[in-house]
């Protein structure tokens, strides 16, 4: 059966009214151009909830000036077909003006957590993320919401927001899904030429290498970072944006690996494309 | 019957569970030290809802450095007695650490509306207000919430936040309650000496005078402001913080009075006490 497609918050709220008091509602917010990473979230959501809602909205507020909002890949027809195959119940695909009407002016800021790593390279990004996620949570009022570990900092920021703002939603973080060559799935992979894609593989390669060393007993963060940097330097087509080793709960710089509370996160530029990847020790 | 007194968000949520799907829940957030202004909100709330929740929490995040957080008047025993007399169902009086645990870092910002008038004199004030109100709304999940028109800018900011963040709560703004001498009720009136209180009356006096002139046909805002300033100048014991004539919906400077969309707002210092007052043409 085709998912019920809703385009306004009134429509999706009305559609959800029948389930509100008797069913669990699972929610997967996305920016569309769905890949198997997204679909793994949808599958998990379906397993754990009576009703599954997927939103598709490319959120301008999480793109900085000069970033790729305008060219971000979109393919609603294909997305809807994929969601139909997975038997999603409700799709919410609002317009820009539905979400941000003229004069919109309210923003959510998660201090500190939103300022480091990607927040440092993309000022305002997590403010945009926190704001849209809060709005979508208020519209859908889900029992559980699903995010990918690929965006590890986003997951940490959203969990913090949910906790700080007393929101009643369980945040579920699902593992990174990779292509067979090791590259983490991302809608932005569509930007890569064949050469760029080959070059980008140095990022998961480097992460895998240091992860193995850590599992073998390496604990010194400066050695870990040197090793990551050296691996990245082997590939002339990429530029490192950052490589950081931080605590998973507070995103604070570590000197020593904590096997239960560490995020090793990297971001690189391959030509005009910015890609991120990470691994964690512990749980978000 | 004594109200059920709750001190943690878990407690108040648990208490509300029995009503959640069958009753309307009315909510009056306060900072305590209740006066008849607060009580008028409670009475209206009781009229319009099945269950009435009143919160008492002096919110440090809406006080600036050097402001009166530490000396803000508190009298929980008296407040509880007043709420018992009004047959309030549930009182929520959380501790500081319950609302802002260590490491708290999420804030809501209503841009523009929160930066003018009182926001100009009290930077960060409305960020603190929006944040606590959102948290309390998320905890109580009320059908309707009640605020006083005395804090007109607060009412405008909260209505904007509710709208922007897709919150499902009806905001009800109730008229200013005054003492027989004309002074708007405020917990901060407790700070005033007899002389200061007499001096403070020039504020409602000035507002009443220009309001009469406007009802008689005066429309030129510069004349209105001059008149207010002149009235205020008559009282040597007060200092004007601001006197503004703005649109009620966007808090934007007006040149001409709009009989359906105007806020005339004033703030004065009387000794170390800051007091506000206003009248509106139209509806918040």
Coordinates of C-alpha atoms in Angstrom, one line a residue:
Chain A
X1 CA 0.0 0.0 0.0
X2 CA 1.2 3.5 -0.8
X3 CA 2.1 5.6 2.3
X4 CA -0.3 8.4 3.1
X5 CA 1.4 11.5 1.8
X6 CA 1.0 14.6 3.9
X7 CA 2.3 18.1 3.1
X8 CA 1.2 20.3 6.0
X9 CA 1.6 19.9 9.7
X10 CA -2.2 20.0 10.0
X11 CA -2.5 17.0 7.6
X12 CA 0.1 14.9 9.3
X13 CA -1.3 15.7 12.8
X14 CA -4.8 14.8 11.5
X15 CA -3.6 11.5 10.0
X16 CA -1.9 10.6 13.3
X17 CA -4.9 11.4 15.5
X18 CA -6.3 7.9 15.0
X19 CA -3.1 6.4 16.4
X20 CA -2.2 8.9 19.1
X21 CA -3.6 7.2 22.2
X22 CA -3.3 3.5 21.3
X23 CA -0.3 3.0 19.1
X24 CA 3.5 3.6 19.2
X25 CA 4.6 6.1 16.5
X26 CA 8.1 5.8 15.1
X27 CA 9.7 8.6 13.2
X28 CA 12.5 8.8 10.7
X29 CA 13.4 12.5 9.7
X30 CA 15.3 12.7 6.5
X31 CA 16.4 15.2 3.8
X32 CA 15.4 12.7 1.1
X33 CA 17.5 11.2 -1.7
X34 CA 17.2 8.0 0.3
X35 CA 20.0 5.4 0.4
X36 CA 20.3 2.2 2.3
X37 CA 21.4 4.1 5.4
X38 CA 18.1 5.8 5.6
X39 CA 16.3 2.6 4.7
X40 CA 18.0 0.8 7.6
X41 CA 16.5 3.4 9.9
X42 CA 13.1 2.9 8.4
X43 CA 13.3 -0.9 8.8
X44 CA 14.4 -0.6 12.4
X45 CA 11.6 1.9 13.0
X46 CA 9.0 -0.5 11.5
X47 CA 10.2 -3.3 13.8
X48 CA 9.9 -1.3 16.9
X49 CA 6.7 0.7 16.3
X50 CA 3.1 0.3 15.3
X51 CA 3.1 3.3 12.9
X52 CA 6.1 4.6 10.9
X53 CA 6.3 8.2 9.7
X54 CA 9.1 9.4 7.4
X55 CA 9.7 13.1 6.7
X56 CA 11.5 14.4 3.7
X57 CA 12.6 18.0 3.9
X58 CA 15.8 19.6 2.8
X59 CA 16.3 22.0 5.7
X60 CA 17.8 25.3 4.5
X61 CA 18.5 26.4 8.0
X62 CA 21.2 23.8 8.5
X63 CA 23.1 24.9 5.3
X64 CA 25.5 27.8 5.6
X65 CA 25.9 30.5 3.0
X66 CA 27.9 29.1 0.1
X67 CA 27.0 25.5 1.1
X68 CA 25.1 23.1 -1.2
X69 CA 21.5 23.7 -0.3
X70 CA 20.5 24.6 -3.9
X71 CA 22.2 21.6 -5.5
X72 CA 21.5 19.1 -2.7
X73 CA 20.2 16.0 -4.6
X74 CA 16.4 15.5 -4.6
X75 CA 14.3 12.8 -6.1
X76 CA 10.9 12.6 -4.5
X77 CA 9.4 10.1 -6.9
X78 CA 12.2 7.6 -6.2
X79 CA 12.0 8.2 -2.5
X80 CA 8.3 7.6 -2.4
X81 CA 8.7 4.4 -4.3
X82 CA 11.3 3.2 -1.8
X83 CA 9.2 4.1 1.1
X84 CA 6.2 2.3 -0.4
X85 CA 8.3 -0.8 -0.8
X86 CA 9.1 -0.7 2.9
X87 CA 5.4 -0.2 3.7
X88 CA 5.9 3.1 5.5
X89 CA 2.6 4.4 6.8
X90 CA 2.9 8.1 6.5
X91 CA 5.2 10.4 4.5
X92 CA 5.5 14.0 5.5
X93 CA 7.0 16.2 2.8
X94 CA 6.3 19.8 3.7
X95 CA 7.1 22.9 1.6
X96 CA 9.7 25.4 2.7
X97 CA 7.0 28.0 3.6
X98 CA 5.0 25.4 5.6
X99 CA 8.0 24.9 7.9
X100 CA 9.4 28.4 7.8
X101 CA 6.6 30.9 7.1
X102 CA 7.5 34.6 6.5
X103 CA 8.8 36.1 9.6
X104 CA 10.0 32.8 11.2
X105 CA 12.3 33.7 14.0
X106 CA 12.6 30.9 16.7
X107 CA 15.8 28.9 17.0
X108 CA 17.1 26.2 19.3
X109 CA 20.8 26.3 20.3
X110 CA 22.6 23.5 22.0
X111 CA 25.7 25.2 23.3
X112 CA 29.2 23.7 23.3
X113 CA 28.1 20.4 21.7
X114 CA 27.0 22.3 18.6
X115 CA 30.1 24.5 18.3
X116 CA 32.9 21.9 17.9
X117 CA 33.8 19.4 15.1
X118 CA 31.3 20.0 12.2
X119 CA 29.9 23.0 14.1
X120 CA 33.3 24.6 13.9
X121 CA 33.4 24.2 10.1
X122 CA 29.7 24.9 9.6
X123 CA 28.7 27.7 12.0
X124 CA 24.9 27.6 12.6
X125 CA 24.6 24.1 11.3
X126 CA 23.5 22.4 14.5
X127 CA 21.2 25.3 15.4
X128 CA 19.4 24.6 12.1
X129 CA 19.4 20.8 12.9
X130 CA 18.1 21.3 16.5
X131 CA 15.4 23.7 15.3
X132 CA 14.0 21.5 12.5
X133 CA 14.2 18.4 14.6
X134 CA 12.3 20.0 17.5
X135 CA 9.7 21.3 15.1
X136 CA 9.2 17.9 13.5
X137 CA 9.0 16.3 16.9
X138 CA 6.3 18.8 17.9
X139 CA 4.4 18.0 14.7
X140 CA 4.7 14.2 14.7
X141 CA 5.0 13.7 18.5
X142 CA 6.8 10.3 18.0
X143 CA 7.3 7.6 20.6
X144 CA 10.8 6.9 19.1
X145 CA 12.9 8.7 16.5
X146 CA 15.7 7.2 14.4
X147 CA 19.0 8.8 13.4
X148 CA 22.2 7.4 11.8
X149 CA 25.5 7.1 13.6
X150 CA 27.2 8.5 10.5
X151 CA 26.1 11.9 11.8
X152 CA 27.4 11.2 15.2
X153 CA 27.6 14.8 16.4
X154 CA 24.0 15.4 15.3
X155 CA 23.0 12.3 17.3
X156 CA 24.8 13.7 20.4
X157 CA 23.3 17.2 19.9
X158 CA 19.7 15.8 19.5
X159 CA 20.0 13.5 22.5
X160 CA 21.1 16.5 24.6
X161 CA 18.3 18.7 23.3
X162 CA 15.7 16.0 24.0
X163 CA 17.1 15.7 27.5
X164 CA 17.5 19.4 28.3
X165 CA 14.0 20.3 26.9
X166 CA 12.2 17.5 28.7
X167 CA 10.9 16.0 25.4
X168 CA 9.2 12.6 25.6
X169 CA 10.8 10.8 22.7
X170 CA 13.3 7.9 22.7
X171 CA 16.2 8.6 20.4
X172 CA 17.6 5.5 18.6
X173 CA 21.0 5.7 16.9
X174 CA 21.6 3.1 14.2
X175 CA 25.0 1.9 12.9
X176 CA 26.7 3.4 9.8
X177 CA 25.8 1.6 6.6
X178 CA 28.7 1.4 4.1
X179 CA 29.1 0.5 0.5
X180 CA 31.1 -2.7 -0.2
X181 CA 34.2 -0.6 -0.8
X182 CA 33.9 0.9 2.8
X183 CA 32.6 4.4 2.0
X184 CA 29.8 5.4 4.4
X185 CA 26.5 6.0 2.6
X186 CA 25.7 9.6 2.1
X187 CA 23.4 11.5 -0.3
X188 CA 26.4 13.7 -1.0
X189 CA 28.3 10.7 -2.4
X190 CA 26.3 11.4 -5.6
X191 CA 28.5 14.5 -6.1
X192 CA 31.7 12.4 -6.4
X193 CA 33.5 11.7 -9.7
X194 CA 35.0 8.2 -10.1
X195 CA 38.5 9.5 -9.1
X196 CA 37.1 11.5 -6.1
X197 CA 35.2 8.4 -4.9
X198 CA 38.4 6.3 -5.0
X199 CA 40.2 9.1 -3.1
X200 CA 37.5 9.4 -0.5
X201 CA 38.1 5.8 0.5
X202 CA 41.2 6.9 2.4
X203 CA 38.9 8.2 5.1
X204 CA 37.2 4.9 6.1
X205 CA 40.5 3.2 5.5
X206 CA 42.3 5.4 7.9
X207 CA 39.5 5.0 10.5
X208 CA 39.6 1.3 10.2
X209 CA 43.4 1.2 10.6
X210 CA 43.4 3.3 13.9
X211 CA 40.4 1.4 15.2
X212 CA 42.3 -1.9 14.8
X213 CA 45.3 -0.3 16.6
X214 CA 43.0 0.9 19.4
X215 CA 41.5 -2.6 19.8
X216 CA 45.1 -3.8 20.0
X217 CA 45.7 -1.5 22.9
X218 CA 46.7 1.9 21.6
X219 CA 45.4 4.6 23.9
X220 CA 47.5 7.7 23.2
X221 CA 45.2 10.1 21.4
X222 CA 48.1 12.1 19.9
X223 CA 49.4 8.9 18.3
X224 CA 45.9 8.1 17.0
X225 CA 45.6 11.6 15.4
X226 CA 49.1 11.4 13.9
X227 CA 48.2 8.0 12.4
X228 CA 45.0 9.3 10.9
X229 CA 46.7 12.4 9.5
X230 CA 49.5 10.3 7.9
X231 CA 46.9 8.0 6.3
X232 CA 45.0 11.0 5.0
X233 CA 48.2 12.6 3.7
X234 CA 48.7 9.6 1.4
X235 CA 45.8 10.8 -0.8
X236 CA 46.6 14.0 -2.7
X237 CA 43.0 14.5 -3.9
X238 CA 41.6 15.1 -0.4
X239 CA 41.9 17.9 2.2
X240 CA 41.3 17.1 5.8
X241 CA 38.7 19.4 7.4
X242 CA 39.2 18.0 10.9
X243 CA 40.1 14.8 12.6
X244 CA 39.2 14.7 16.3
X245 CA 39.1 12.3 19.1
X246 CA 36.6 13.4 21.7
X247 CA 34.4 12.0 24.5
X248 CA 31.1 10.6 23.2
X249 CA 28.9 12.3 25.8
X250 CA 30.4 15.8 26.0
X251 CA 32.4 16.0 22.7
X252 CA 35.4 17.1 24.8
X253 CA 39.0 16.6 23.7
X254 CA 40.6 13.5 25.1
X255 CA 44.2 12.7 25.8
X256 CA 43.6 9.0 26.2
X257 CA 41.1 6.7 24.5
X258 CA 38.3 5.7 26.8
X259 CA 37.0 2.4 25.5
X260 CA 33.5 3.2 26.7
X261 CA 33.2 6.9 25.8
X262 CA 35.1 7.9 22.6
X263 CA 34.2 9.3 19.3
X264 CA 36.8 9.3 16.5
X265 CA 35.4 11.7 13.9
X266 CA 36.8 12.9 10.6
X267 CA 35.7 15.3 7.9
X268 CA 37.4 15.7 4.5
X269 CA 37.0 17.7 1.4
X270 CA 37.2 15.8 -1.9
X271 CA 37.0 18.5 -4.5
X272 CA 33.9 20.5 -3.7
X273 CA 32.4 17.7 -1.7
X274 CA 32.6 17.5 2.1
X275 CA 32.3 14.0 3.6
X276 CA 32.2 12.8 7.2
X277 CA 32.8 9.5 8.9
X278 CA 33.5 8.2 12.4
X279 CA 33.6 5.3 14.7
X280 CA 32.6 5.1 18.3
X281 CA 33.7 3.2 21.4
X282 CA 30.7 3.1 23.7
X283 CA 27.2 4.1 22.9
X284 CA 25.6 7.4 21.9
Chain B
X1 CA -8.7 20.0 49.0
X2 CA -5.0 20.6 49.0
X3 CA -3.4 20.7 45.5
X4 CA -1.2 17.7 44.8
X5 CA 2.3 19.1 45.2
X6 CA 4.9 17.8 42.7
X7 CA 8.6 18.6 42.6
X8 CA 10.0 16.6 39.7
X9 CA 9.0 16.4 36.1
X10 CA 8.4 12.7 36.6
X11 CA 6.0 13.3 39.4
X12 CA 3.9 15.9 37.6
X13 CA 3.9 13.8 34.4
X14 CA 2.8 10.8 36.4
X15 CA 0.1 12.8 38.1
X16 CA -1.2 14.1 34.8
X17 CA -1.3 10.7 33.1
X18 CA -4.8 10.0 34.4
X19 CA -6.1 13.1 32.7
X20 CA -4.0 13.1 29.5
X21 CA -6.5 11.6 27.0
X22 CA -9.8 12.6 28.5
X23 CA -9.5 16.0 30.1
X24 CA -8.4 19.5 29.2
X25 CA -5.3 20.7 31.1
X26 CA -4.9 24.3 32.0
X27 CA -1.5 25.7 33.0
X28 CA -0.4 28.8 34.8
X29 CA 3.4 29.2 35.0
X30 CA 4.5 31.6 37.7
X31 CA 7.6 32.6 39.7
X32 CA 5.6 32.5 42.9
X33 CA 5.0 35.3 45.5
X34 CA 1.5 35.3 44.0
X35 CA -0.7 38.4 43.8
X36 CA -4.2 39.0 42.4
X37 CA -2.8 39.2 38.9
X38 CA -1.6 35.6 39.2
X39 CA -4.8 34.6 40.9
X40 CA -6.9 36.1 38.1
X41 CA -5.0 33.8 35.7
X42 CA -5.7 30.8 37.9
X43 CA -9.4 31.6 38.1
X44 CA -9.6 32.0 34.3
X45 CA -7.7 28.7 33.9
X46 CA -10.1 26.9 36.2
X47 CA -13.1 28.2 34.3
X48 CA -11.8 27.0 31.0
X49 CA -10.2 23.6 31.8
X50 CA -10.9 20.4 33.6
X51 CA -7.6 20.3 35.4
X52 CA -5.5 23.3 36.6
X53 CA -1.7 23.1 37.0
X54 CA 0.3 26.0 38.5
X55 CA 4.1 26.0 38.5
X56 CA 6.2 28.0 40.9
X57 CA 9.8 28.4 39.8
X58 CA 12.0 31.4 40.1
X59 CA 13.9 31.0 36.8
X60 CA 17.5 32.1 37.1
X61 CA 18.0 32.0 33.3
X62 CA 15.8 35.0 32.9
X63 CA 17.7 37.2 35.3
X64 CA 20.8 39.0 34.1
X65 CA 24.0 39.3 36.1
X66 CA 23.4 42.0 38.8
X67 CA 19.7 41.5 38.6
X68 CA 17.5 40.5 41.6
X69 CA 17.4 36.7 41.3
X70 CA 18.8 36.2 44.8
X71 CA 16.5 38.7 46.5
X72 CA 13.4 38.0 44.4
X73 CA 10.6 37.5 46.9
X74 CA 9.6 33.9 47.7
X75 CA 6.9 32.6 50.1
X76 CA 5.9 29.0 49.2
X77 CA 3.7 28.4 52.2
X78 CA 1.6 31.5 51.4
X79 CA 1.5 30.6 47.7
X80 CA 0.3 27.1 48.5
X81 CA -2.4 28.4 50.7
X82 CA -3.7 30.7 48.1
X83 CA -3.7 28.0 45.5
X84 CA -5.5 25.7 47.9
X85 CA -8.2 28.3 48.4
X86 CA -8.7 28.5 44.6
X87 CA -8.9 24.7 44.4
X88 CA -5.9 24.2 42.1
X89 CA -5.4 20.6 41.2
X90 CA -1.6 20.3 40.9
X91 CA 1.2 22.5 41.9
X92 CA 4.6 22.0 40.3
X93 CA 7.5 23.5 42.3
X94 CA 10.7 22.0 41.0
X95 CA 14.2 22.6 42.4
X96 CA 16.8 24.5 40.4
X97 CA 18.8 21.3 39.6
X98 CA 15.6 19.5 38.5
X99 CA 15.1 22.1 35.8
X100 CA 18.8 22.9 35.0
X101 CA 20.9 19.8 35.8
X102 CA 24.7 20.2 35.7
X103 CA 25.8 20.6 32.1
X104 CA 22.5 22.1 30.9
X105 CA 23.1 23.7 27.5
X106 CA 19.9 24.1 25.4
X107 CA 18.3 27.5 24.8
X108 CA 15.5 28.8 22.7
X109 CA 15.9 32.2 21.0
X110 CA 13.1 34.2 19.6
X111 CA 15.0 36.6 17.4
X112 CA 14.0 40.3 16.9
X113 CA 10.9 40.1 19.3
X114 CA 13.2 39.2 22.2
X115 CA 15.8 41.9 21.4
X116 CA 13.8 45.1 21.8
X117 CA 12.0 46.9 24.7
X118 CA 12.8 44.9 27.9
X119 CA 15.1 42.6 25.8
X120 CA 17.3 45.7 25.1
X121 CA 17.5 46.6 28.9
X122 CA 17.8 42.9 29.9
X123 CA 19.9 41.0 27.4
X124 CA 19.2 37.3 27.5
X125 CA 16.0 37.8 29.5
X126 CA 13.6 36.5 26.8
X127 CA 16.0 33.6 25.9
X128 CA 15.6 32.6 29.5
X129 CA 11.8 33.0 29.4
X130 CA 11.4 31.1 26.1
X131 CA 13.6 28.3 27.4
X132 CA 11.8 27.8 30.7
X133 CA 8.3 28.1 29.1
X134 CA 9.2 25.5 26.5
X135 CA 10.5 23.2 29.1
X136 CA 7.4 23.6 31.3
X137 CA 5.1 23.1 28.3
X138 CA 7.0 19.9 27.4
X139 CA 6.6 18.7 31.0
X140 CA 3.0 19.6 31.5
X141 CA 1.7 19.4 27.9
X142 CA -1.2 21.8 28.6
X143 CA -4.2 22.4 26.5
X144 CA -4.2 26.1 27.4
X145 CA -1.6 28.3 29.2
X146 CA -2.3 31.6 30.9
X147 CA -0.1 34.7 31.0
X148 CA -0.7 38.3 32.1
X149 CA -0.8 41.2 29.7
X150 CA 1.4 43.1 32.2
X151 CA 4.3 41.3 30.6
X152 CA 3.1 42.1 27.1
X153 CA 6.4 41.5 25.4
X154 CA 6.7 38.1 27.1
X155 CA 3.2 37.3 25.8
X156 CA 4.2 38.3 22.2
X157 CA 7.4 36.3 22.4
X158 CA 5.7 33.2 23.8
X159 CA 2.9 33.3 21.2
X160 CA 5.6 33.6 18.5
X161 CA 7.6 30.7 19.9
X162 CA 4.5 28.5 20.1
X163 CA 3.6 29.3 16.5
X164 CA 7.2 28.9 15.1
X165 CA 7.8 25.6 17.0
X166 CA 4.5 24.0 16.1
X167 CA 3.5 23.6 19.7
X168 CA -0.1 22.4 20.4
X169 CA -1.1 24.8 23.2
X170 CA -3.5 27.7 23.2
X171 CA -2.0 30.8 24.8
X172 CA -4.4 33.0 26.7
X173 CA -3.4 36.5 27.7
X174 CA -5.4 38.0 30.6
X175 CA -5.8 41.8 31.4
X176 CA -3.5 43.7 33.8
X177 CA -4.8 43.6 37.4
X178 CA -4.1 46.9 39.3
X179 CA -4.2 48.0 42.9
X180 CA -6.9 50.7 43.6
X181 CA -4.3 53.4 43.2
X182 CA -3.6 52.2 39.6
X183 CA -0.2 50.5 40.1
X184 CA -0.1 47.2 38.1
X185 CA 0.4 44.3 40.4
X186 CA 3.9 42.9 40.4
X187 CA 5.8 40.7 42.9
X188 CA 8.5 43.4 42.6
X189 CA 6.1 46.0 44.1
X190 CA 7.2 44.5 47.5
X191 CA 10.6 46.2 47.0
X192 CA 9.1 49.7 47.1
X193 CA 9.2 52.1 50.0
X194 CA 6.1 54.2 50.6
X195 CA 7.7 57.2 48.8
X196 CA 8.8 55.0 45.9
X197 CA 5.4 53.5 45.5
X198 CA 3.8 57.0 45.4
X199 CA 6.4 58.0 42.7
X200 CA 5.8 54.8 40.7
X201 CA 2.2 55.8 40.2
X202 CA 3.3 58.3 37.6
X203 CA 3.7 55.4 35.2
X204 CA 0.1 54.2 35.1
X205 CA -1.0 57.9 35.3
X206 CA 1.0 58.8 32.2
X207 CA -0.3 55.7 30.3
X208 CA -3.8 56.5 31.3
X209 CA -3.5 60.1 30.1
X210 CA -2.1 59.2 26.7
X211 CA -4.6 56.4 26.3
X212 CA -7.4 58.9 26.8
X213 CA -5.8 61.2 24.2
X214 CA -5.5 58.4 21.7
X215 CA -9.1 57.4 22.2
X216 CA -9.9 61.1 21.5
X217 CA -8.1 60.8 18.2
X218 CA -4.4 61.4 18.8
X219 CA -2.4 59.3 16.3
X220 CA 1.0 60.8 16.0
X221 CA 3.4 58.6 17.9
X222 CA 6.1 61.3 18.5
X223 CA 3.4 63.4 20.3
X224 CA 2.4 60.3 22.3
X225 CA 6.0 59.7 23.3
X226 CA 6.7 63.3 24.2
X227 CA 3.6 63.4 26.3
X228 CA 4.6 60.2 28.2
X229 CA 8.1 61.6 28.7
X230 CA 6.8 64.9 30.0
X231 CA 4.5 63.1 32.5
X232 CA 7.4 60.9 33.7
X233 CA 9.7 64.0 34.0
X234 CA 7.3 65.4 36.6
X235 CA 8.4 62.7 39.1
X236 CA 12.0 63.2 40.2
X237 CA 12.2 59.8 42.0
X238 CA 11.9 57.8 38.8
X239 CA 14.1 57.2 35.8
X240 CA 12.7 56.1 32.5
X241 CA 14.2 52.9 31.2
X242 CA 12.2 53.1 28.0
X243 CA 8.9 54.3 26.6
X244 CA 8.0 52.8 23.3
X245 CA 5.0 52.6 20.9
X246 CA 5.3 49.5 18.7
X247 CA 3.1 47.2 16.7
X248 CA 1.6 44.5 18.8
X249 CA 2.4 41.6 16.4
X250 CA 5.9 42.4 15.4
X251 CA 7.0 44.9 18.2
X252 CA 8.2 47.2 15.4
X253 CA 8.4 51.0 15.8
X254 CA 5.3 52.9 14.7
X255 CA 5.0 56.4 13.4
X256 CA 1.2 56.4 13.7
X257 CA -1.1 54.7 16.2
X258 CA -2.9 51.7 14.7
X259 CA -6.1 51.2 16.7
X260 CA -5.9 47.5 16.1
X261 CA -2.2 46.7 16.5
X262 CA -0.4 48.9 19.0
X263 CA 1.5 48.3 22.2
X264 CA 2.4 51.3 24.3
X265 CA 5.0 50.0 26.8
X266 CA 7.0 51.7 29.5
X267 CA 9.7 50.6 32.0
X268 CA 11.0 52.8 34.8
X269 CA 13.5 52.6 37.6
X270 CA 12.3 53.6 41.0
X271 CA 15.4 53.5 43.2
X272 CA 16.7 49.9 42.7
X273 CA 13.4 48.6 41.5
X274 CA 12.5 48.2 37.8
X275 CA 8.8 48.2 37.0
X276 CA 6.9 47.8 33.7
X277 CA 3.4 48.7 32.5
X278 CA 1.6 49.1 29.2
X279 CA -1.7 49.3 27.4
X280 CA -2.6 47.7 24.1
X281 CA -4.9 48.6 21.2
X282 CA -5.9 45.3 19.6
X283 CA -5.2 41.8 20.9
X284 CA -2.1 39.9 21.7

